[in-house]
Amino acid sequence: MKQTTDIELSGLTGSSPIGALAAFGLLRLCAEIPSLRDAKLAWRREDDWVAVLEVSDVFGPDSLVGLLNEHLKQQSHQVFAWADDIRVQKSDYCQVLQQSLSDASSVNRRLCDYLAAFASEMAVDNTKGLVKPTAFYMTSGQQKFLSSALELTETFKKDQPEKIREALFGPWLYRDKQHALGWDPAAERVYALRHKKPGEEAPTSISGAVRLALEALPLYPVFPDKRGRLTTSGFVRINRENIFRWPLWRDPIRLDTLKSLVIANLENEDDFAQRGVTAVYSSIRSEFGQGYGIFRPAQLVWQQTWG
């Protein structure tokens, strides 16, 4: 029987959308690394909910960082290189979809999975004929989503163990001059709170966390509703607000379970209990300026009580 150990990821807190997404993306990455394929993810309640990775006892924090560093250096970036931005003409998107299907295999469907999460050829902007993007798309103007993602992933083509370590174990110091893609409420740059206009100030982020969060996108496929409006898995619409909602749990789970859990329709305490969920958080997707978006600080939707 294999012996396992828990690696507490003190940098990845469940009460933050970027922390949760980075933890989910981490588990997807582990599934791609043969020696980490059996990894499981759980959450432990301390001052905050902290991610815990269950792995073989031959691994520790240093070896985990090393394996992730090497894997990210070798990983294909094709998923972010097919265009500058997700919002392209329907015909162009269909062409990329067809090519991804032709190139896919039973062991490599990475591009297919990302395209299913980026947009749908069935949901198109009637004004310009562009495909509508995922709700995780929060860039605008000169900030192109795919270009920004590609720039970030290329950073990790070189050795970046310290950036990975900072993301996993903290503290988060926000020294990286890269965009958080709107996913980190703490990185928000609001005009009213700054001496400079947001466009004049270089963005900062925890690039390792954003890099891991990019790996979580395939967990959230998109689909058009009856009115042609694009819906992103994991989001709910309440009072005209688009809200990202994510679960936390105590018992370690593998990637297959995570895939079904994060897109489950969790509406009440019975749903939570049946799926082993111990807390649910949500974050409003807020837009400002010329279409820029940001996740607002998360709110606790529900948490299991212990007697």
mmCIF file of N, CA and C in Angstrom, residues 3-89:
data_model
loop_
_atom_site.group_PDB
_atom_site.id
_atom_site.type_symbol
_atom_site.label_atom_id
_atom_site.label_comp_id
_atom_site.label_asym_id
_atom_site.label_seq_id
_atom_site.Cartn_x
_atom_site.Cartn_y
_atom_site.Cartn_z
ATOM 1 N N GLN A 3 2.205 4.872 0.703
ATOM 2 C CA GLN A 3 2.132 5.813 1.802
ATOM 3 C C GLN A 3 2.046 7.226 1.233
ATOM 4 N N THR A 4 1.227 8.048 1.852
ATOM 5 C CA THR A 4 1.045 9.413 1.371
ATOM 6 C C THR A 4 1.394 10.426 2.449
ATOM 7 N N THR A 5 1.584 11.645 2.010
ATOM 8 C CA THR A 5 1.840 12.746 2.926
ATOM 9 C C THR A 5 1.054 13.961 2.467
ATOM 10 N N ASP A 6 0.748 14.839 3.389
ATOM 11 C CA ASP A 6 0.034 16.071 3.073
ATOM 12 C C ASP A 6 1.020 17.233 2.979
ATOM 13 N N ILE A 7 0.938 17.972 1.894
ATOM 14 C CA ILE A 7 1.719 19.197 1.743
ATOM 15 C C ILE A 7 0.760 20.371 1.861
ATOM 16 N N GLU A 8 0.891 21.126 2.930
ATOM 17 C CA GLU A 8 0.013 22.276 3.143
ATOM 18 C C GLU A 8 0.491 23.444 2.287
ATOM 19 N N LEU A 9 -0.405 23.958 1.474
ATOM 20 C CA LEU A 9 -0.085 25.032 0.536
ATOM 21 C C LEU A 9 -0.581 26.347 1.124
ATOM 22 N N SER A 10 0.193 26.907 2.025
ATOM 23 C CA SER A 10 -0.258 28.058 2.806
ATOM 24 C C SER A 10 -0.489 29.303 1.960
ATOM 25 N N GLY A 11 0.034 29.330 0.730
ATOM 26 C CA GLY A 11 -0.212 30.478 -0.137
ATOM 27 C C GLY A 11 -1.553 30.444 -0.831
ATOM 28 N N LEU A 12 -2.150 29.261 -0.936
ATOM 29 C CA LEU A 12 -3.404 29.099 -1.681
ATOM 30 C C LEU A 12 -4.574 29.042 -0.706
ATOM 31 N N THR A 13 -5.242 30.164 -0.530
ATOM 32 C CA THR A 13 -6.362 30.252 0.399
ATOM 33 C C THR A 13 -7.682 30.167 -0.358
ATOM 34 N N GLY A 14 -8.614 29.422 0.208
ATOM 35 C CA GLY A 14 -9.872 29.141 -0.468
ATOM 36 C C GLY A 14 -10.855 30.281 -0.488
ATOM 37 N N SER A 15 -10.624 31.317 0.318
ATOM 38 C CA SER A 15 -11.560 32.439 0.352
ATOM 39 C C SER A 15 -11.280 33.460 -0.738
ATOM 40 N N SER A 16 -10.306 33.188 -1.591
ATOM 41 C CA SER A 16 -9.966 34.088 -2.690
ATOM 42 C C SER A 16 -10.162 33.366 -4.011
ATOM 43 N N PRO A 17 -10.758 34.014 -5.012
ATOM 44 C CA PRO A 17 -10.943 33.331 -6.298
ATOM 45 C C PRO A 17 -9.625 32.904 -6.931
ATOM 46 N N ILE A 18 -8.586 33.736 -6.823
ATOM 47 C CA ILE A 18 -7.304 33.362 -7.416
ATOM 48 C C ILE A 18 -6.672 32.202 -6.654
ATOM 49 N N GLY A 19 -6.862 32.150 -5.338
ATOM 50 C CA GLY A 19 -6.326 31.039 -4.555
ATOM 51 C C GLY A 19 -6.995 29.729 -4.899
ATOM 52 N N ALA A 20 -8.325 29.762 -5.035
ATOM 53 C CA ALA A 20 -9.062 28.550 -5.389
ATOM 54 C C ALA A 20 -8.717 28.098 -6.801
ATOM 55 N N LEU A 21 -8.715 29.028 -7.752
ATOM 56 C CA LEU A 21 -8.406 28.668 -9.138
ATOM 57 C C LEU A 21 -6.993 28.107 -9.267
ATOM 58 N N ALA A 22 -6.047 28.699 -8.550
ATOM 59 C CA ALA A 22 -4.672 28.202 -8.608
ATOM 60 C C ALA A 22 -4.577 26.789 -8.046
ATOM 61 N N ALA A 23 -5.314 26.511 -6.980
ATOM 62 C CA ALA A 23 -5.315 25.160 -6.407
ATOM 63 C C ALA A 23 -5.932 24.160 -7.374
ATOM 64 N N PHE A 24 -7.028 24.556 -8.022
ATOM 65 C CA PHE A 24 -7.669 23.657 -8.998
ATOM 66 C C PHE A 24 -6.732 23.410 -10.186
ATOM 67 N N GLY A 25 -6.080 24.476 -10.640
ATOM 68 C CA GLY A 25 -5.136 24.321 -11.741
ATOM 69 C C GLY A 25 -3.949 23.458 -11.361
ATOM 70 N N LEU A 26 -3.521 23.570 -10.124
ATOM 71 C CA LEU A 26 -2.423 22.731 -9.633
ATOM 72 C C LEU A 26 -2.773 21.257 -9.744
ATOM 73 N N LEU A 27 -3.990 20.891 -9.366
ATOM 74 C CA LEU A 27 -4.378 19.483 -9.434
ATOM 75 C C LEU A 27 -4.405 19.002 -10.885
ATOM 76 N N ARG A 28 -4.836 19.860 -11.809
ATOM 77 C CA ARG A 28 -4.779 19.487 -13.233
ATOM 78 C C ARG A 28 -3.341 19.254 -13.688
ATOM 79 N N LEU A 29 -2.436 20.110 -13.249
ATOM 80 C CA LEU A 29 -1.032 19.936 -13.603
ATOM 81 C C LEU A 29 -0.480 18.633 -13.041
ATOM 82 N N CYS A 30 -0.825 18.343 -11.798
ATOM 83 C CA CYS A 30 -0.346 17.106 -11.172
ATOM 84 C C CYS A 30 -0.777 15.887 -11.981
ATOM 85 N N ALA A 31 -1.978 15.935 -12.536
ATOM 86 C CA ALA A 31 -2.479 14.800 -13.319
ATOM 87 C C ALA A 31 -1.675 14.598 -14.599
ATOM 88 N N GLU A 32 -0.955 15.628 -15.048
ATOM 89 C CA GLU A 32 -0.132 15.528 -16.256
ATOM 90 C C GLU A 32 1.281 15.030 -15.955
ATOM 91 N N ILE A 33 1.655 15.003 -14.689
ATOM 92 C CA ILE A 33 3.003 14.603 -14.281
ATOM 93 C C ILE A 33 2.930 13.179 -13.742
ATOM 94 N N PRO A 34 3.553 12.213 -14.388
ATOM 95 C CA PRO A 34 3.391 10.800 -14.001
ATOM 96 C C PRO A 34 3.579 10.527 -12.515
ATOM 97 N N SER A 35 4.572 11.101 -11.905
ATOM 98 C CA SER A 35 4.844 10.812 -10.495
ATOM 99 C C SER A 35 3.862 11.493 -9.547
ATOM 100 N N LEU A 36 3.063 12.431 -10.065
ATOM 101 C CA LEU A 36 2.069 13.127 -9.235
ATOM 102 C C LEU A 36 0.643 12.812 -9.667
ATOM 103 N N ARG A 37 0.487 11.833 -10.529
ATOM 104 C CA ARG A 37 -0.819 11.550 -11.125
ATOM 105 C C ARG A 37 -1.872 11.158 -10.090
ATOM 106 N N ASP A 38 -1.460 10.600 -8.972
ATOM 107 C CA ASP A 38 -2.411 10.180 -7.938
ATOM 108 C C ASP A 38 -2.659 11.257 -6.887
ATOM 109 N N ALA A 39 -2.194 12.459 -7.126
ATOM 110 C CA ALA A 39 -2.367 13.539 -6.152
ATOM 111 C C ALA A 39 -3.845 13.821 -5.904
ATOM 112 N N LYS A 40 -4.139 14.246 -4.687
ATOM 113 C CA LYS A 40 -5.490 14.631 -4.303
ATOM 114 C C LYS A 40 -5.445 16.007 -3.649
ATOM 115 N N LEU A 41 -6.560 16.717 -3.749
ATOM 116 C CA LEU A 41 -6.655 18.068 -3.205
ATOM 117 C C LEU A 41 -7.726 18.128 -2.129
ATOM 118 N N ALA A 42 -7.409 18.817 -1.050
ATOM 119 C CA ALA A 42 -8.372 19.043 0.029
ATOM 120 C C ALA A 42 -8.160 20.461 0.556
ATOM 121 N N TRP A 43 -9.013 20.846 1.502
ATOM 122 C CA TRP A 43 -8.890 22.153 2.138
ATOM 123 C C TRP A 43 -8.936 21.974 3.644
ATOM 124 N N ARG A 44 -8.104 22.719 4.338
ATOM 125 C CA ARG A 44 -8.012 22.634 5.792
ATOM 126 C C ARG A 44 -8.349 23.995 6.386
ATOM 127 N N ARG A 45 -9.259 23.982 7.362
ATOM 128 C CA ARG A 45 -9.703 25.242 7.966
ATOM 129 C C ARG A 45 -8.735 25.655 9.058
ATOM 130 N N GLU A 46 -8.082 26.806 8.847
ATOM 131 C CA GLU A 46 -7.235 27.416 9.864
ATOM 132 C C GLU A 46 -7.743 28.843 10.052
ATOM 133 N N ASP A 47 -6.872 29.844 9.969
ATOM 134 C CA ASP A 47 -7.391 31.216 9.964
ATOM 135 C C ASP A 47 -8.229 31.445 8.710
ATOM 136 N N ASP A 48 -7.853 30.738 7.660
ATOM 137 C CA ASP A 48 -8.589 30.725 6.397
ATOM 138 C C ASP A 48 -8.603 29.276 5.937
ATOM 139 N N TRP A 49 -9.329 29.014 4.862
ATOM 140 C CA TRP A 49 -9.253 27.695 4.242
ATOM 141 C C TRP A 49 -7.964 27.620 3.432
ATOM 142 N N VAL A 50 -7.120 26.639 3.755
ATOM 143 C CA VAL A 50 -5.821 26.483 3.103
ATOM 144 C C VAL A 50 -5.818 25.189 2.298
ATOM 145 N N ALA A 51 -5.299 25.254 1.073
ATOM 146 C CA ALA A 51 -5.228 24.066 0.222
ATOM 147 C C ALA A 51 -4.209 23.072 0.764
ATOM 148 N N VAL A 52 -4.538 21.794 0.632
ATOM 149 C CA VAL A 52 -3.651 20.709 1.058
ATOM 150 C C VAL A 52 -3.565 19.703 -0.084
ATOM 151 N N LEU A 53 -2.357 19.378 -0.491
ATOM 152 C CA LEU A 53 -2.143 18.414 -1.567
ATOM 153 C C LEU A 53 -1.647 17.100 -0.976
ATOM 154 N N GLU A 54 -2.393 16.033 -1.229
ATOM 155 C CA GLU A 54 -1.990 14.703 -0.777
ATOM 156 C C GLU A 54 -1.202 14.028 -1.898
ATOM 157 N N VAL A 55 0.050 13.669 -1.603
ATOM 158 C CA VAL A 55 0.931 13.050 -2.601
ATOM 159 C C VAL A 55 1.683 11.894 -1.950
ATOM 160 N N SER A 56 2.422 11.152 -2.757
ATOM 161 C CA SER A 56 3.271 10.087 -2.236
ATOM 162 C C SER A 56 4.258 10.661 -1.226
ATOM 163 N N ASP A 57 4.568 9.878 -0.191
ATOM 164 C CA ASP A 57 5.436 10.390 0.865
ATOM 165 C C ASP A 57 6.892 10.558 0.441
ATOM 166 N N VAL A 58 7.213 10.242 -0.807
ATOM 167 C CA VAL A 58 8.572 10.508 -1.287
ATOM 168 C C VAL A 58 8.734 11.977 -1.681
ATOM 169 N N PHE A 59 7.626 12.719 -1.721
ATOM 170 C CA PHE A 59 7.679 14.116 -2.128
ATOM 171 C C PHE A 59 7.502 15.041 -0.933
ATOM 172 N N GLY A 60 8.096 16.209 -1.059
ATOM 173 C CA GLY A 60 7.941 17.280 -0.092
ATOM 174 C C GLY A 60 7.797 18.592 -0.831
ATOM 175 N N PRO A 61 7.763 19.713 -0.119
ATOM 176 C CA PRO A 61 7.601 21.014 -0.780
ATOM 177 C C PRO A 61 8.640 21.290 -1.862
ATOM 178 N N ASP A 62 9.901 20.984 -1.589
ATOM 179 C CA ASP A 62 10.955 21.285 -2.564
ATOM 180 C C ASP A 62 10.812 20.451 -3.836
ATOM 181 N N SER A 63 10.556 19.164 -3.669
ATOM 182 C CA SER A 63 10.430 18.305 -4.851
ATOM 183 C C SER A 63 9.160 18.626 -5.635
ATOM 184 N N LEU A 64 8.099 19.040 -4.950
ATOM 185 C CA LEU A 64 6.879 19.457 -5.641
ATOM 186 C C LEU A 64 7.163 20.675 -6.512
ATOM 187 N N VAL A 65 7.822 21.669 -5.937
ATOM 188 C CA VAL A 65 8.176 22.869 -6.700
ATOM 189 C C VAL A 65 9.053 22.505 -7.891
ATOM 190 N N GLY A 66 10.015 21.619 -7.681
ATOM 191 C CA GLY A 66 10.905 21.217 -8.762
ATOM 192 C C GLY A 66 10.183 20.532 -9.904
ATOM 193 N N LEU A 67 9.272 19.638 -9.581
ATOM 194 C CA LEU A 67 8.517 18.936 -10.618
ATOM 195 C C LEU A 67 7.624 19.890 -11.408
ATOM 196 N N LEU A 68 6.962 20.799 -10.713
ATOM 197 C CA LEU A 68 6.104 21.772 -11.394
ATOM 198 C C LEU A 68 6.932 22.689 -12.287
ATOM 199 N N ASN A 69 8.070 23.126 -11.785
ATOM 200 C CA ASN A 69 8.951 24.000 -12.552
ATOM 201 C C ASN A 69 9.378 23.337 -13.861
ATOM 202 N N GLU A 70 9.790 22.083 -13.791
ATOM 203 C CA GLU A 70 10.237 21.373 -14.987
ATOM 204 C C GLU A 70 9.079 21.124 -15.956
ATOM 205 N N HIS A 71 7.916 20.805 -15.418
ATOM 206 C CA HIS A 71 6.770 20.525 -16.291
ATOM 207 C C HIS A 71 6.321 21.779 -17.029
ATOM 208 N N LEU A 72 6.269 22.909 -16.330
ATOM 209 C CA LEU A 72 5.837 24.151 -16.967
ATOM 210 C C LEU A 72 6.829 24.608 -18.033
ATOM 211 N N LYS A 73 8.098 24.314 -17.846
ATOM 212 C CA LYS A 73 9.112 24.666 -18.846
ATOM 213 C C LYS A 73 8.887 23.905 -20.151
ATOM 214 N N GLN A 74 8.380 22.691 -20.051
ATOM 215 C CA GLN A 74 8.239 21.825 -21.218
ATOM 216 C C GLN A 74 6.843 21.868 -21.844
ATOM 217 N N GLN A 75 5.900 22.467 -21.156
ATOM 218 C CA GLN A 75 4.510 22.399 -21.598
ATOM 219 C C GLN A 75 4.268 23.208 -22.875
ATOM 220 N N SER A 76 3.454 22.673 -23.754
ATOM 221 C CA SER A 76 3.102 23.376 -24.984
ATOM 222 C C SER A 76 2.225 24.586 -24.680
ATOM 223 N N HIS A 77 2.500 25.682 -25.389
ATOM 224 C CA HIS A 77 1.724 26.910 -25.209
ATOM 225 C C HIS A 77 0.770 27.156 -26.365
ATOM 226 N N GLN A 78 0.526 26.140 -27.149
ATOM 227 C CA GLN A 78 -0.337 26.273 -28.324
ATOM 228 C C GLN A 78 -1.719 26.807 -27.962
ATOM 229 N N VAL A 79 -2.196 26.463 -26.770
ATOM 230 C CA VAL A 79 -3.551 26.864 -26.375
ATOM 231 C C VAL A 79 -3.706 28.379 -26.279
ATOM 232 N N PHE A 80 -2.594 29.104 -26.112
ATOM 233 C CA PHE A 80 -2.662 30.561 -26.013
ATOM 234 C C PHE A 80 -2.051 31.258 -27.225
ATOM 235 N N ALA A 81 -1.621 30.493 -28.224
ATOM 236 C CA ALA A 81 -0.873 31.073 -29.342
ATOM 237 C C ALA A 81 -1.646 31.105 -30.658
ATOM 238 N N TRP A 82 -2.887 30.659 -30.682
ATOM 239 C CA TRP A 82 -3.624 30.573 -31.952
ATOM 240 C C TRP A 82 -4.199 31.918 -32.396
ATOM 241 N N ALA A 83 -4.213 32.902 -31.497
ATOM 242 C CA ALA A 83 -4.667 34.262 -31.829
ATOM 243 C C ALA A 83 -4.203 35.186 -30.713
ATOM 244 N N ASP A 84 -4.370 36.498 -30.911
ATOM 245 C CA ASP A 84 -4.038 37.451 -29.859
ATOM 246 C C ASP A 84 -5.113 37.500 -28.790
ATOM 247 N N ASP A 85 -6.342 37.196 -29.213
ATOM 248 C CA ASP A 85 -7.473 37.349 -28.306
ATOM 249 C C ASP A 85 -8.510 36.273 -28.599
ATOM 250 N N ILE A 86 -9.336 35.981 -27.610
ATOM 251 C CA ILE A 86 -10.388 34.980 -27.797
ATOM 252 C C ILE A 86 -11.458 35.487 -28.756
ATOM 253 N N ARG A 87 -11.755 36.763 -28.697
ATOM 254 C CA ARG A 87 -12.839 37.333 -29.495
ATOM 255 C C ARG A 87 -12.403 37.462 -30.953
ATOM 256 N N VAL A 88 -12.649 36.403 -31.705
ATOM 257 C CA VAL A 88 -12.329 36.367 -33.136
ATOM 258 C C VAL A 88 -13.611 36.083 -33.915
ATOM 259 N N GLN A 89 -13.535 36.183 -35.214
ATOM 260 C CA GLN A 89 -14.682 35.866 -36.054
ATOM 261 C C GLN A 89 -15.081 34.400 -35.873
#
